[in-house]
C-alpha positions as YAML, in Angstrom:
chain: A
units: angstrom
residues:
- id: 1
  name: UNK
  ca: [-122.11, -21.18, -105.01]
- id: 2
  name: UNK
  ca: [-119.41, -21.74, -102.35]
- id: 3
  name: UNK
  ca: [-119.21, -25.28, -100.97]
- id: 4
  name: UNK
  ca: [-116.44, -25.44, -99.07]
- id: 5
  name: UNK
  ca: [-112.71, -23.63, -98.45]
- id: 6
  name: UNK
  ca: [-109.46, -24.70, -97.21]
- id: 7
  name: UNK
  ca: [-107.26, -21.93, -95.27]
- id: 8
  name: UNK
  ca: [-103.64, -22.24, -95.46]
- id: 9
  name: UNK
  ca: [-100.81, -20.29, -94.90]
- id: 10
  name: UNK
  ca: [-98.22, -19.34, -97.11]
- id: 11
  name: UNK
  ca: [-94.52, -19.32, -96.08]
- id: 12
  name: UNK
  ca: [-91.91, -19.90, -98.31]
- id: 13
  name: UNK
  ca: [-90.25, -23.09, -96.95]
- id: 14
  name: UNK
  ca: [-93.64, -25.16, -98.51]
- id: 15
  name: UNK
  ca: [-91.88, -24.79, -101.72]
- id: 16
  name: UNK
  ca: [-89.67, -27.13, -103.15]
- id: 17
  name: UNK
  ca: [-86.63, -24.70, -103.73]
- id: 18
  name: UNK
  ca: [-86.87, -23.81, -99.83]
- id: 19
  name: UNK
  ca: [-86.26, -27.49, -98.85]
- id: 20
  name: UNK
  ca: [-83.40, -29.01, -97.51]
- id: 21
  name: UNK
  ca: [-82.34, -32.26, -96.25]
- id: 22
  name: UNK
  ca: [-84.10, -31.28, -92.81]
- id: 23
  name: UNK
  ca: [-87.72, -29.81, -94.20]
- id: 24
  name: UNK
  ca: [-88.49, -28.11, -91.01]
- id: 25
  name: UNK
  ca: [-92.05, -27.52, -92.98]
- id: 26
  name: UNK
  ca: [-92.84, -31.06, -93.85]
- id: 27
  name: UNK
  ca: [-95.28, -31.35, -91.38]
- id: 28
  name: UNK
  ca: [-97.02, -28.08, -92.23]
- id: 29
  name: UNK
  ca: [-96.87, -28.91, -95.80]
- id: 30
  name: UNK
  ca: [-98.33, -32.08, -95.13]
- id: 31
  name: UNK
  ca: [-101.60, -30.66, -92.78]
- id: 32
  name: UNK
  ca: [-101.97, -28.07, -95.94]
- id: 33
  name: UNK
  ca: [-102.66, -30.82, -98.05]
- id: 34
  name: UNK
  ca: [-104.59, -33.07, -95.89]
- id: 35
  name: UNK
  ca: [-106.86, -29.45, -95.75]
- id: 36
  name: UNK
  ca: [-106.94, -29.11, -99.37]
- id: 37
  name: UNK
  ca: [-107.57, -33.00, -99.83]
- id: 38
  name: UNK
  ca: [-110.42, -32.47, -97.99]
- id: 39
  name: UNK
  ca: [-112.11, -29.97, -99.74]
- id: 40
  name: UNK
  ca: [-111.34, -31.19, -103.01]
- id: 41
  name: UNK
  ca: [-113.56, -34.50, -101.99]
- id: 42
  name: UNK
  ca: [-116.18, -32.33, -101.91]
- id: 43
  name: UNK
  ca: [-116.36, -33.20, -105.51]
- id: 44
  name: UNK
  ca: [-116.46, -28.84, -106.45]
- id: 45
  name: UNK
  ca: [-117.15, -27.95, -110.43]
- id: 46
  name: UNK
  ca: [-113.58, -25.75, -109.52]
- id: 47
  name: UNK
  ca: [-111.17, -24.57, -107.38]
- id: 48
  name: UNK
  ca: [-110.45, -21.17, -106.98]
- id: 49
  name: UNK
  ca: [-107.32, -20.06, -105.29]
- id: 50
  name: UNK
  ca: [-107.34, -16.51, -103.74]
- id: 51
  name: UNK
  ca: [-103.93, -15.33, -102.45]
- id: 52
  name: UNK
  ca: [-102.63, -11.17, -101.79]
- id: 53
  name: UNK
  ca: [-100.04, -10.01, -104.68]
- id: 54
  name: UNK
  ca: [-97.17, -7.71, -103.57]
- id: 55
  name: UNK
  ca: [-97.20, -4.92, -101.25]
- id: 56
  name: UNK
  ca: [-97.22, -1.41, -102.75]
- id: 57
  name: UNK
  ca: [-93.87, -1.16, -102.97]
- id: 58
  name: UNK
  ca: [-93.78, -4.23, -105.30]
- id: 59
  name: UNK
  ca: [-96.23, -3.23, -107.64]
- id: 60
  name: UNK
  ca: [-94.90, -3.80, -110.21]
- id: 61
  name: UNK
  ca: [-92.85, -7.24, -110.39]
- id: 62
  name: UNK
  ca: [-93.64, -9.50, -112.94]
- id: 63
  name: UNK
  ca: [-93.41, -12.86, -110.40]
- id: 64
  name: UNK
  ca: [-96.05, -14.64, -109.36]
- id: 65
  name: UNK
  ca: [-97.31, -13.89, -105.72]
- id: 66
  name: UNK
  ca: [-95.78, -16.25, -103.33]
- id: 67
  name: UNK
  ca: [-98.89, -17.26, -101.98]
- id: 68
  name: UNK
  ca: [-100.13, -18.42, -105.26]
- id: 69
  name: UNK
  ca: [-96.99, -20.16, -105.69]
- id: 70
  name: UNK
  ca: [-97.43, -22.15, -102.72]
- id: 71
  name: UNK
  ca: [-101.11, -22.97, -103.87]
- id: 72
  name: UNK
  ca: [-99.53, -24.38, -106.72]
- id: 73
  name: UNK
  ca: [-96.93, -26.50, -104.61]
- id: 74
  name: UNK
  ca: [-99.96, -27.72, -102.46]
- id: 75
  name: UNK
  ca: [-102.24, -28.76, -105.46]
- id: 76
  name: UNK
  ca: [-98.90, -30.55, -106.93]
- id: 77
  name: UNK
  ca: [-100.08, -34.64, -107.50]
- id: 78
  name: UNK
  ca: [-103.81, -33.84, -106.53]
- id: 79
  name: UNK
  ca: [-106.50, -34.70, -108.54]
- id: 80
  name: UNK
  ca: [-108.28, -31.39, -108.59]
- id: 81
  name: UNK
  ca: [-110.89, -30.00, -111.20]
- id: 82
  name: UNK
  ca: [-111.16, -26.34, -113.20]
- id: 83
  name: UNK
  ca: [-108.46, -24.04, -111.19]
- id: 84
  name: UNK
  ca: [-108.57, -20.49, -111.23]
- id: 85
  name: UNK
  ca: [-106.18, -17.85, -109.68]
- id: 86
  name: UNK
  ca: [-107.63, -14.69, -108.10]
- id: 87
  name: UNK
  ca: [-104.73, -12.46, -106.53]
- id: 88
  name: UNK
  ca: [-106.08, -9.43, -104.69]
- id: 89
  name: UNK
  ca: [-103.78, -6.71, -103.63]
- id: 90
  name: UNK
  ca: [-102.67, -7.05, -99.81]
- id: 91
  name: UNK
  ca: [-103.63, -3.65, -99.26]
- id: 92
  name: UNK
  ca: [-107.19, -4.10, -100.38]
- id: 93
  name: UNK
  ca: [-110.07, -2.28, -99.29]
- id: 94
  name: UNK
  ca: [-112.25, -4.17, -97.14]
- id: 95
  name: UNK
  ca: [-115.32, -3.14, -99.31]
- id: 96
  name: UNK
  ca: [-113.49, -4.39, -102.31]
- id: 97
  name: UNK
  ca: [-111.81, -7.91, -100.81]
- id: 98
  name: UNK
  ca: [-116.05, -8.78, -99.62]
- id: 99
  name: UNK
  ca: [-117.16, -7.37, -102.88]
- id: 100
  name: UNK
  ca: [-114.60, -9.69, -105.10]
- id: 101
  name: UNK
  ca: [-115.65, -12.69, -102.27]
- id: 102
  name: UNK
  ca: [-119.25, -12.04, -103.46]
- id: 103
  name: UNK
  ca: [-118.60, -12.05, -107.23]
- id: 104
  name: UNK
  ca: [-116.63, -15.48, -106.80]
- id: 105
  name: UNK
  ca: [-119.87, -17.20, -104.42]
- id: 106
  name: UNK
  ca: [-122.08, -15.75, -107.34]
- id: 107
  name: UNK
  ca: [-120.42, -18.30, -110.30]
- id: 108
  name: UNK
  ca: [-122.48, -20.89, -111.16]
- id: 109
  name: UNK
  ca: [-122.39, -24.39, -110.32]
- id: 110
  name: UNK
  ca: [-120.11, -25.88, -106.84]
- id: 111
  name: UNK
  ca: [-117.13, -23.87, -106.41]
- id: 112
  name: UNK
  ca: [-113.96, -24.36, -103.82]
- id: 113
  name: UNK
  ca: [-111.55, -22.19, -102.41]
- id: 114
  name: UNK
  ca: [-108.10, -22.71, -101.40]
- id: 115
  name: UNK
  ca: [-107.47, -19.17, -99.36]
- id: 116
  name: UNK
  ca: [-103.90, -18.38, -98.39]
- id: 117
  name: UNK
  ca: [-103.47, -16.87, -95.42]
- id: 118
  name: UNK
  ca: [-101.49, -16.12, -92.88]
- id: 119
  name: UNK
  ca: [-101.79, -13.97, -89.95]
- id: 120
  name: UNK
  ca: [-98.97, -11.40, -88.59]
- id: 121
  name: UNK
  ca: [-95.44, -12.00, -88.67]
- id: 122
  name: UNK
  ca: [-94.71, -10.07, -85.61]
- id: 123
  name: UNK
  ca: [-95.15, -12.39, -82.68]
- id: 124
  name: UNK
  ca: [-91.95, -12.14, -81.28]
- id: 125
  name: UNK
  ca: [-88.15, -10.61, -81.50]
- id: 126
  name: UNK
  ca: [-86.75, -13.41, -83.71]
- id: 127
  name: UNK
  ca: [-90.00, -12.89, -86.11]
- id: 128
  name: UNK
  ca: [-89.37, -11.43, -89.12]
- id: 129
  name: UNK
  ca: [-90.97, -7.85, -88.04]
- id: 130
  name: UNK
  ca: [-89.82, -8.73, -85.00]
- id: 131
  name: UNK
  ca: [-92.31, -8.26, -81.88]
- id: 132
  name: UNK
  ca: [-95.25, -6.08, -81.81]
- id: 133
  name: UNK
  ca: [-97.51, -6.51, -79.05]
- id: 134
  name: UNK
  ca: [-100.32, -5.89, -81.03]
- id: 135
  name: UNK
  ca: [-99.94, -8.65, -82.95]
- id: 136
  name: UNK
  ca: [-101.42, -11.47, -80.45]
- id: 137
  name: UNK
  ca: [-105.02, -9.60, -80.03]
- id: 138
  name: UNK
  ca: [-105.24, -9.26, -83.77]
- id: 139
  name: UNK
  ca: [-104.22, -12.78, -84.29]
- id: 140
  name: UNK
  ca: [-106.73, -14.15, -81.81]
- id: 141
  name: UNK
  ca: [-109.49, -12.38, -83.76]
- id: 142
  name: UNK
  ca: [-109.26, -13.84, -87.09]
- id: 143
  name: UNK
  ca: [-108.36, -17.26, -85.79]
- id: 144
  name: UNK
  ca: [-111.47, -17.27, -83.80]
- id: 145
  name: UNK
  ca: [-113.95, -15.90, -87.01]
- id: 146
  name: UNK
  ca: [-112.25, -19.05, -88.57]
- id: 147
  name: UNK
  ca: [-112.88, -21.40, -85.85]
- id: 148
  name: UNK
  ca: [-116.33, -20.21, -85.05]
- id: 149
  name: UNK
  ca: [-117.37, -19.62, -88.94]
- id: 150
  name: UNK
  ca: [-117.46, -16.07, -88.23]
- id: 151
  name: UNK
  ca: [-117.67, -14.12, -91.59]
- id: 152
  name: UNK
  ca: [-119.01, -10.30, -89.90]
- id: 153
  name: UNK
  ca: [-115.63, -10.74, -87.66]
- id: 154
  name: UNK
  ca: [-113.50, -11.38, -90.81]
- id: 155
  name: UNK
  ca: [-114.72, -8.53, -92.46]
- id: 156
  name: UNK
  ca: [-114.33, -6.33, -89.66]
- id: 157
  name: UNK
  ca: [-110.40, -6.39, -89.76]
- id: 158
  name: UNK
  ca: [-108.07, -3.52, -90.26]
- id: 159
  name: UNK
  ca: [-106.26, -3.19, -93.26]
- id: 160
  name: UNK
  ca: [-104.27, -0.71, -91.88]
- id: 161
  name: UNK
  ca: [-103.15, -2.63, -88.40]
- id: 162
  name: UNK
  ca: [-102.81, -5.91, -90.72]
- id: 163
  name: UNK
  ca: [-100.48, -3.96, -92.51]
- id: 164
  name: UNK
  ca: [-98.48, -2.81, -90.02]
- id: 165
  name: UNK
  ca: [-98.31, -6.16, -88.29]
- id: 166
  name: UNK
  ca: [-97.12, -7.92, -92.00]
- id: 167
  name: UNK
  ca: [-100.53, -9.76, -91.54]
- id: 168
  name: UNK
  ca: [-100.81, -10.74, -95.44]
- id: 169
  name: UNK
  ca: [-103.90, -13.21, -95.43]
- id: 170
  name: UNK
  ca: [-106.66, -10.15, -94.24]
- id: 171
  name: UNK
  ca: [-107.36, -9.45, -97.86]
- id: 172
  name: UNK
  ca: [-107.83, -13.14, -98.56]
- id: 173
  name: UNK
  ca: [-109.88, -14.05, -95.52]
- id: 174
  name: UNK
  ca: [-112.21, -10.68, -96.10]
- id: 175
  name: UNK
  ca: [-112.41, -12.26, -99.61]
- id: 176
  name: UNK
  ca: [-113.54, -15.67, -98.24]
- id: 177
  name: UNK
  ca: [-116.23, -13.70, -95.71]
- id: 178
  name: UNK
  ca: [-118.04, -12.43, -98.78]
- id: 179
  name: UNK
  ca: [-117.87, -15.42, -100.39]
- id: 180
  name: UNK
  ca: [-119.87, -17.51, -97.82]
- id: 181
  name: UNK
  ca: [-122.20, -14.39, -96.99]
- id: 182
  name: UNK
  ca: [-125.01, -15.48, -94.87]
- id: 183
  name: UNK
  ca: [-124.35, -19.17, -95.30]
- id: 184
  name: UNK
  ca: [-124.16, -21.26, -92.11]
- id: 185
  name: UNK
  ca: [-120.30, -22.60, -92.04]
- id: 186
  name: UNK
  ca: [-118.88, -25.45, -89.94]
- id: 187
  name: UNK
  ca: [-115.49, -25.52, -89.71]
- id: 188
  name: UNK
  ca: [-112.72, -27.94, -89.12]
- id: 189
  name: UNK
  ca: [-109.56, -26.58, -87.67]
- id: 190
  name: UNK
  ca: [-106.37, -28.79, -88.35]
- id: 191
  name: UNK
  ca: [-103.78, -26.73, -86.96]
- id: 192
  name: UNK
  ca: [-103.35, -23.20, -85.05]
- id: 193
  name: UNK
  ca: [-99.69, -22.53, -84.32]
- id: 194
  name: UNK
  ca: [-96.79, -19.44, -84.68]
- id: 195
  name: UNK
  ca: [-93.66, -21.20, -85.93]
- id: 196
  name: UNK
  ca: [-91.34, -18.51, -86.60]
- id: 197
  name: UNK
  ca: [-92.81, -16.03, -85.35]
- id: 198
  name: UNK
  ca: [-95.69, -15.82, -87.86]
- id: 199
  name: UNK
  ca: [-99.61, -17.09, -87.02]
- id: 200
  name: UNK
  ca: [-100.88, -20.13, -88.84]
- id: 201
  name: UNK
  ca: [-104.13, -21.72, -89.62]
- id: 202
  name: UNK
  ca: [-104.87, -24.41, -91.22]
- id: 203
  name: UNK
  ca: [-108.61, -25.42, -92.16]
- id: 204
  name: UNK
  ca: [-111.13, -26.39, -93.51]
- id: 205
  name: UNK
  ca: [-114.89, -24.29, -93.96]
- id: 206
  name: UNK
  ca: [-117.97, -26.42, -95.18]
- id: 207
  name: UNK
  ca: [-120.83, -24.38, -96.11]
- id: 208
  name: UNK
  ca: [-124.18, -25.69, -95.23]
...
């Protein structure tokens, strides 16, 4: 049974390698784990991570997924129980992101997510897609579902838009929706910003 998630998003400069004397991510870094923190005092039997692996023309690298990486970097120091890495594909089908959600709701005994995601990286001409108008409208939909603990309008996003926008949390987040299923949510939101060009959330669902 689901308990609780955090949602964070995944850019590289929360890993170590990526900092410098400056950190322009400390801040974000910090809110992640404040998220996570808070979901781990839930006191969950484990914590499963759920990130998106490559694109399809990565396929086959043998490197971890950055987002899991940066799961790892957030859970670095924290006391945390039984953790578990689930990477779905970022290309997933919506019918098979809400079917794996469901599968990881139905282990036994309190379990936790930690969801990386991140919305589309094309918010403007200095973003690294550079600017698609598009991308504001689909951002304001899945920041919303989170906000409002909207699971229908999580699953209702477009793998095929989130892919054009470089939107690589909408396998994640449709993984989360089936997950909670039917189960009221209250949600804490932390932070809702674009640095860079790319859409961030960072929160924290509690399932009732």
């Amino acid at each position: 049974m689901i308990t609780a998630a955090a949602i964070c998003p995944q850019p590289a400069g929360l890993l170590r390698d990526y900092r410098s004397t400056a950190d322009p991510a400390a801040s974000l870094r910090a809110t992640c784990r404040e998220a996570v923190s808070l979901v781990l005092a839930t006191d969950p039997r484990r914590l499963v991570v759920v990130g998106a692996g490559p694109g399809p023309e990565a396929r086959h690298t043998t490197r971890d997924p950055l987002s899991v990486r940066v799961a790892r970097e957030l859970l670095d120091g924290l006391t945390a129980p039984s953790v578990q890495e689930v990477v779905v594909a970022a290309d997933e089908t919506r019918d098979a992101a809400t079917r794996l959600g469901r599968e990881l709701g139905e282990l036994p005994g309190d379990t936790a997510l930690l969801v990386m995601a991140d919305g589309s990286a094309r918010r403007g001409a200095k973003a690294p897609g550079h600017l698609d108008e598009r991308a504001f409208a689909y951002d304001d939909r899945w920041r919303a579902a989170l906000r409002d603990g909207d699971v229908d309008e999580l699953r209702s996003l477009e793998p095929e838009l989130a892919t054009d926008l470089l939107a690589r949390g909408r396998a994640p987040l449709q993984v989360l929706a089936g997950a909670v299923g039917e189960r009221r949510v209250r949600s804490t939101v932390l932070l809702d910003d674009d640095p860079w060009g790319v859409a961030y959330l960072v929160g924290v669902w509690t399932c009732g």
